[in-house]
Short mmCIF file of C-alpha atoms and ligand atoms in Angstrom, two decimals:
data_model
loop_
_atom_site.label_atom_id
_atom_site.label_comp_id
_atom_site.label_asym_id
_atom_site.label_seq_id
_atom_site.Cartn_x
_atom_site.Cartn_y
_atom_site.Cartn_z
CA MET A 1 17.36 -12.73 -7.31
CA LYS A 2 15.21 -10.29 -9.14
CA ILE A 3 14.58 -7.36 -7.03
CA LEU A 4 12.45 -5.48 -9.64
CA ARG A 5 10.46 -6.70 -12.55
CA THR A 6 8.05 -4.82 -14.68
CA GLU A 7 5.38 -6.61 -16.93
CA ASN A 8 3.95 -4.56 -19.77
CA LEU A 9 4.34 -1.33 -17.74
CA THR A 10 2.23 1.27 -19.35
CA LYS A 11 1.43 4.94 -18.37
CA THR A 12 -0.66 7.26 -20.12
CA TYR A 13 -1.64 10.78 -19.16
CA GLY A 14 -4.81 12.76 -20.39
CA LYS A 15 -7.26 11.34 -22.95
CA GLY A 16 -8.40 12.07 -26.38
CA ALA A 17 -6.27 14.49 -28.43
CA THR A 18 -4.08 15.36 -25.48
CA LYS A 19 -3.36 11.83 -24.52
CA VAL A 20 0.40 11.16 -23.87
CA THR A 21 1.74 7.53 -23.71
CA ALA A 22 4.67 8.24 -21.24
CA LEU A 23 5.62 4.55 -20.79
CA ASP A 24 4.72 2.08 -23.48
CA ASN A 25 4.69 -1.66 -22.44
CA LEU A 26 7.99 -1.74 -20.77
CA ASN A 27 9.44 -5.25 -19.76
CA PHE A 28 12.67 -5.37 -17.78
CA ASN A 29 14.28 -6.86 -14.60
CA VAL A 30 16.87 -5.73 -12.21
CA ASN A 31 18.87 -8.06 -10.06
CA LYS A 32 19.96 -7.64 -6.63
CA GLY A 33 23.00 -5.54 -6.33
CA GLU A 34 22.93 -4.07 -9.75
CA PHE A 35 23.68 -0.40 -10.41
CA VAL A 36 21.63 0.49 -13.34
CA SER A 37 21.54 3.72 -15.26
CA ILE A 38 18.31 4.76 -17.09
CA ILE A 39 19.30 7.43 -19.86
CA GLY A 40 16.81 9.31 -22.12
CA ALA A 41 16.22 12.74 -23.32
CA SER A 42 13.89 15.17 -21.53
CA GLY A 43 10.30 13.97 -21.88
CA SER A 44 11.24 10.37 -22.64
CA GLY A 45 9.51 8.99 -19.65
CA LYS A 46 12.28 8.64 -17.07
CA SER A 47 10.47 10.42 -14.12
CA THR A 48 7.32 8.66 -14.95
CA LEU A 49 9.13 5.31 -14.82
CA LEU A 50 10.53 6.23 -11.45
CA HIS A 51 7.12 7.18 -9.99
CA MET A 52 5.67 3.82 -11.11
CA LEU A 53 8.66 1.82 -9.61
CA GLY A 54 8.65 3.81 -6.35
CA GLY A 55 4.89 3.43 -5.78
CA VAL A 56 4.45 7.27 -6.05
CA ASP A 57 1.97 6.94 -8.78
CA ARG A 58 0.12 4.02 -10.47
CA PRO A 59 0.44 2.34 -13.80
CA THR A 60 -2.28 2.66 -16.35
CA LYS A 61 -1.69 -0.73 -17.41
CA GLY A 62 0.75 -3.60 -16.46
CA LYS A 63 2.59 -4.45 -13.35
CA VAL A 64 5.61 -3.73 -11.07
CA PHE A 65 7.05 -6.43 -8.76
CA ILE A 66 9.55 -5.50 -5.99
CA GLU A 67 11.00 -8.50 -4.39
CA ASP A 68 8.30 -10.46 -6.07
CA VAL A 69 5.43 -8.50 -4.59
CA ASP A 70 2.96 -6.94 -7.16
CA ILE A 71 2.89 -3.26 -5.79
CA SER A 72 0.04 -2.32 -8.26
CA LEU A 73 -2.37 -4.33 -6.07
CA MET A 74 -1.53 -2.52 -2.96
CA ASN A 75 -3.94 -0.08 -1.41
CA GLU A 76 -2.93 3.51 -0.31
CA THR A 77 -1.92 2.47 3.11
CA GLU A 78 0.16 -0.41 2.01
CA LEU A 79 1.72 1.73 -0.75
CA ALA A 80 2.67 4.37 1.86
CA LEU A 81 4.59 1.76 3.88
CA PHE A 82 6.14 0.19 0.81
CA ARG A 83 7.43 3.72 -0.09
CA ARG A 84 8.87 4.14 3.32
CA ARG A 85 10.49 0.70 3.79
CA LYS A 86 11.38 -0.58 0.43
CA VAL A 87 12.43 2.35 -1.75
CA GLY A 88 14.84 5.05 -1.29
CA LEU A 89 13.84 8.09 -3.35
CA ILE A 90 16.40 10.69 -4.15
CA TYR A 91 15.33 13.71 -6.24
CA GLN A 92 17.07 16.55 -7.96
CA PHE A 93 15.93 19.11 -5.38
CA TYR A 94 16.62 17.06 -2.18
CA ASN A 95 13.24 17.18 -0.70
CA LEU A 96 14.34 17.47 2.80
CA ILE A 97 11.99 18.56 5.77
CA PRO A 98 13.17 22.09 6.52
CA THR A 99 12.26 22.00 10.13
CA LEU A 100 14.05 18.86 10.95
CA ASN A 101 17.82 18.87 11.57
CA VAL A 102 20.20 16.40 9.54
CA LYS A 103 20.09 13.68 12.00
CA LYS A 104 16.13 13.53 12.09
CA ASN A 105 16.14 13.97 8.29
CA ILE A 106 18.18 10.97 7.68
CA LEU A 107 16.24 8.89 10.30
CA LEU A 108 12.94 10.12 9.18
CA PRO A 109 11.55 6.93 7.75
CA MET A 110 12.51 4.98 10.91
CA LEU A 111 11.03 7.68 13.10
CA LEU A 112 7.83 7.56 11.24
CA ASP A 113 7.52 3.84 11.71
CA GLY A 114 8.51 4.04 15.34
CA LYS A 115 11.46 1.74 14.55
CA LYS A 116 14.48 1.30 16.88
CA VAL A 117 17.55 2.90 15.06
CA ASP A 118 20.36 0.66 14.21
CA ARG A 119 22.97 2.90 15.58
CA LYS A 120 26.01 1.14 13.90
CA HIS A 121 24.35 1.52 10.41
CA PHE A 122 23.46 5.07 11.16
CA ASP A 123 27.03 5.95 12.16
CA GLU A 124 28.53 4.21 9.14
CA ILE A 125 26.26 6.09 6.71
CA VAL A 126 26.94 9.44 8.39
CA LYS A 127 30.62 8.71 8.19
CA MET A 128 30.57 7.73 4.57
CA LEU A 129 28.43 10.81 3.73
CA GLY A 130 30.95 13.17 5.79
CA LEU A 131 27.97 14.63 7.72
CA LYS A 132 29.46 13.90 11.29
CA ASN A 133 29.77 17.43 12.20
CA ARG A 134 26.53 18.65 10.49
CA LEU A 135 23.95 16.28 12.31
CA ASN A 136 22.43 19.29 14.37
CA HIS A 137 22.32 21.59 11.32
CA PHE A 138 19.11 22.33 9.46
CA PRO A 139 18.83 21.93 5.74
CA ASN A 140 19.04 25.69 4.93
CA GLU A 141 22.29 25.81 6.85
CA LEU A 142 23.85 23.32 4.33
CA SER A 143 25.24 23.59 0.65
CA GLY A 144 23.38 21.82 -2.10
CA GLY A 145 25.89 19.00 -2.17
CA GLN A 146 25.42 18.47 1.67
CA GLN A 147 21.66 18.47 1.31
CA GLN A 148 21.86 15.79 -1.27
CA ARG A 149 24.14 13.78 0.98
CA VAL A 150 21.45 14.00 3.57
CA ALA A 151 18.79 12.85 1.15
CA ILE A 152 21.21 9.89 0.25
CA GLY A 153 21.40 8.99 4.01
CA ARG A 154 17.58 9.06 4.36
CA ALA A 155 17.32 6.88 1.19
CA LEU A 156 19.82 4.40 2.71
CA ILE A 157 18.82 4.21 6.37
CA TYR A 158 16.09 1.54 5.89
CA ARG A 159 18.36 -0.66 3.64
CA PRO A 160 15.54 -0.54 1.00
CA ALA A 161 15.15 -3.09 -1.76
CA ILE A 162 16.03 -0.33 -4.13
CA VAL A 163 17.40 3.13 -4.43
CA LEU A 164 15.86 5.15 -7.15
CA ALA A 165 17.62 8.42 -7.92
CA ASP A 166 16.11 10.96 -10.40
CA GLU A 167 18.72 13.17 -11.78
CA PRO A 168 20.37 13.47 -8.30
CA THR A 169 23.19 15.64 -9.61
CA GLY A 170 21.09 17.90 -11.74
CA ASN A 171 21.45 20.83 -9.58
CA LEU A 172 25.10 20.48 -8.41
CA ASP A 173 28.45 21.58 -9.88
CA ARG A 174 30.91 19.06 -11.12
CA LYS A 175 32.86 18.55 -7.92
CA ASN A 176 29.78 17.95 -5.86
CA SER A 177 28.10 15.82 -8.63
CA GLU A 178 31.23 13.46 -8.47
CA GLY A 179 30.91 13.26 -4.72
CA ILE A 180 27.31 12.36 -4.88
CA LEU A 181 27.99 9.72 -7.62
CA ASP A 182 30.91 8.34 -5.55
CA MET A 183 28.54 7.82 -2.59
CA LEU A 184 26.01 6.01 -4.66
CA LYS A 185 28.81 3.81 -6.02
CA ILE A 186 30.16 3.11 -2.56
CA SER A 187 26.71 2.13 -1.15
CA ASN A 188 26.40 -0.23 -4.21
CA LYS A 189 29.56 -1.85 -3.67
CA GLU A 190 29.91 -1.94 0.03
CA TYR A 191 26.17 -2.60 1.03
CA LYS A 192 25.30 -4.36 -2.14
CA GLN A 193 22.72 -1.71 -2.54
CA THR A 194 20.57 -1.99 -5.74
CA ILE A 195 20.48 1.42 -7.40
CA LEU A 196 18.60 2.84 -10.36
CA LEU A 197 20.12 6.11 -11.51
CA ILE A 198 18.19 8.21 -13.71
CA THR A 199 19.98 10.86 -16.10
CA HIS A 200 19.86 12.53 -19.28
CA ASP A 201 23.70 12.78 -19.39
CA GLU A 202 25.57 10.09 -20.96
CA LYS A 203 28.80 10.59 -19.08
CA ILE A 204 26.92 10.18 -15.84
CA SER A 205 25.13 7.07 -17.03
CA LEU A 206 28.47 5.46 -17.45
CA GLN A 207 28.86 5.25 -13.68
CA GLY A 208 26.35 2.31 -13.67
CA ASP A 209 27.16 -1.37 -14.53
CA ARG A 210 24.31 -1.51 -16.96
CA ILE A 211 22.71 1.18 -19.14
CA ILE A 212 18.97 1.12 -20.20
CA ALA A 213 18.18 3.80 -22.73
CA ILE A 214 14.56 4.82 -23.21
CA GLU A 215 13.05 6.93 -25.80
CA ASP A 216 9.26 7.82 -26.10
CA GLY A 217 8.50 5.55 -23.28
CA LYS A 218 10.21 2.44 -24.85
CA ILE A 219 13.24 0.62 -24.22
CA LEU A 220 16.00 1.49 -27.06
CA SER A 221 18.72 -0.66 -25.69
CA ASP A 222 19.83 -2.47 -22.53
CA GLU A 223 23.52 -3.18 -22.21
CA VAL A 224 25.84 -4.32 -19.40
CA ILE A 225 29.04 -2.26 -19.48
CA SER A 226 32.30 -4.21 -19.45
CA ARG A 227 35.17 -2.67 -17.73
P1 ADP B 1 11.41 12.74 -18.32
O1 ADP B 1 11.60 12.50 -16.92
O2 ADP B 1 12.21 11.79 -19.13
O3 ADP B 1 11.96 14.14 -18.70
P2 ADP B 1 8.67 12.49 -17.92
O4 ADP B 1 8.39 11.09 -17.35
O5 ADP B 1 8.64 13.69 -16.97
O6 ADP B 1 9.91 12.54 -18.73
O7 ADP B 1 7.56 12.75 -18.98
C1 ADP B 1 7.28 11.89 -20.19
C2 ADP B 1 6.04 12.48 -20.90
O8 ADP B 1 4.83 12.39 -20.09
C3 ADP B 1 6.25 13.81 -21.41
O9 ADP B 1 5.77 13.73 -22.76
C4 ADP B 1 5.56 14.57 -20.43
O10 ADP B 1 5.09 15.87 -20.97
C5 ADP B 1 4.35 13.60 -20.03
N1 ADP B 1 3.90 13.89 -18.66
C6 ADP B 1 4.62 13.78 -17.54
N2 ADP B 1 3.92 14.06 -16.37
C7 ADP B 1 2.64 14.38 -16.81
C8 ADP B 1 1.45 14.65 -16.19
N3 ADP B 1 1.24 14.80 -14.89
N4 ADP B 1 0.41 15.01 -16.90
C9 ADP B 1 0.44 15.06 -18.34
N5 ADP B 1 1.58 14.66 -19.03
C10 ADP B 1 2.62 14.36 -18.31
MG1 MG B 2 12.39 13.81 -15.40
#
């Protein structure tokens, strides 16, 4: 099943002499359960792509289908719900809510929706992330690696169609980076969670099962890794 599909996805910023084509007619699919790395140099359009796929910003031209729904047709309210329920966003700088403890940060998407929490799923995620004895702590009482694990928990709690991670280890040391990548891999293998990992680092991109390289907003190569 195709969980994600783009059709001539194009994004330009500015106009006239300052116009930048950040994404140039991208066409690609992601199947359910895939772990795809997107690699490209700084400025190649990676973050722009993630914003289009996650409904954070809108394409200039073209379409994004998530589970066969064209998100480019959604109004702002629909898009807000889509972001909360269907995508798990993980950023370089964690983006946690400083006034909420770890438990509430992880459960935030469900709390905002007034949804009943699946206790078993929550416990499993917390166990996998090794956050069991940090649930009542606040973000500023955690290390960078721990904060990113909370962000992963928040991204996974709704069992989203796709997890989008933009340089999630960019701010972490090697040991913590490995931990974060391991957790993404576990969620891919054990929960069949579809993941799109953005990085400029070739070594990190090798964690995926498939690598899409982009340059100047275009797909340069798209290869499945054989192990
Ligand atoms: P990456 O994440 O690969 O470093 P980005 O997607 O952030 O690349 O940027 C792609 C291109 O689009 C760059 O040339 C960047 O300068 C430009 N760009 C990104 N965001 C904006 C914006 N809000 N306004 C104007 N130009 C932008
Ligand atoms: Mg970027």
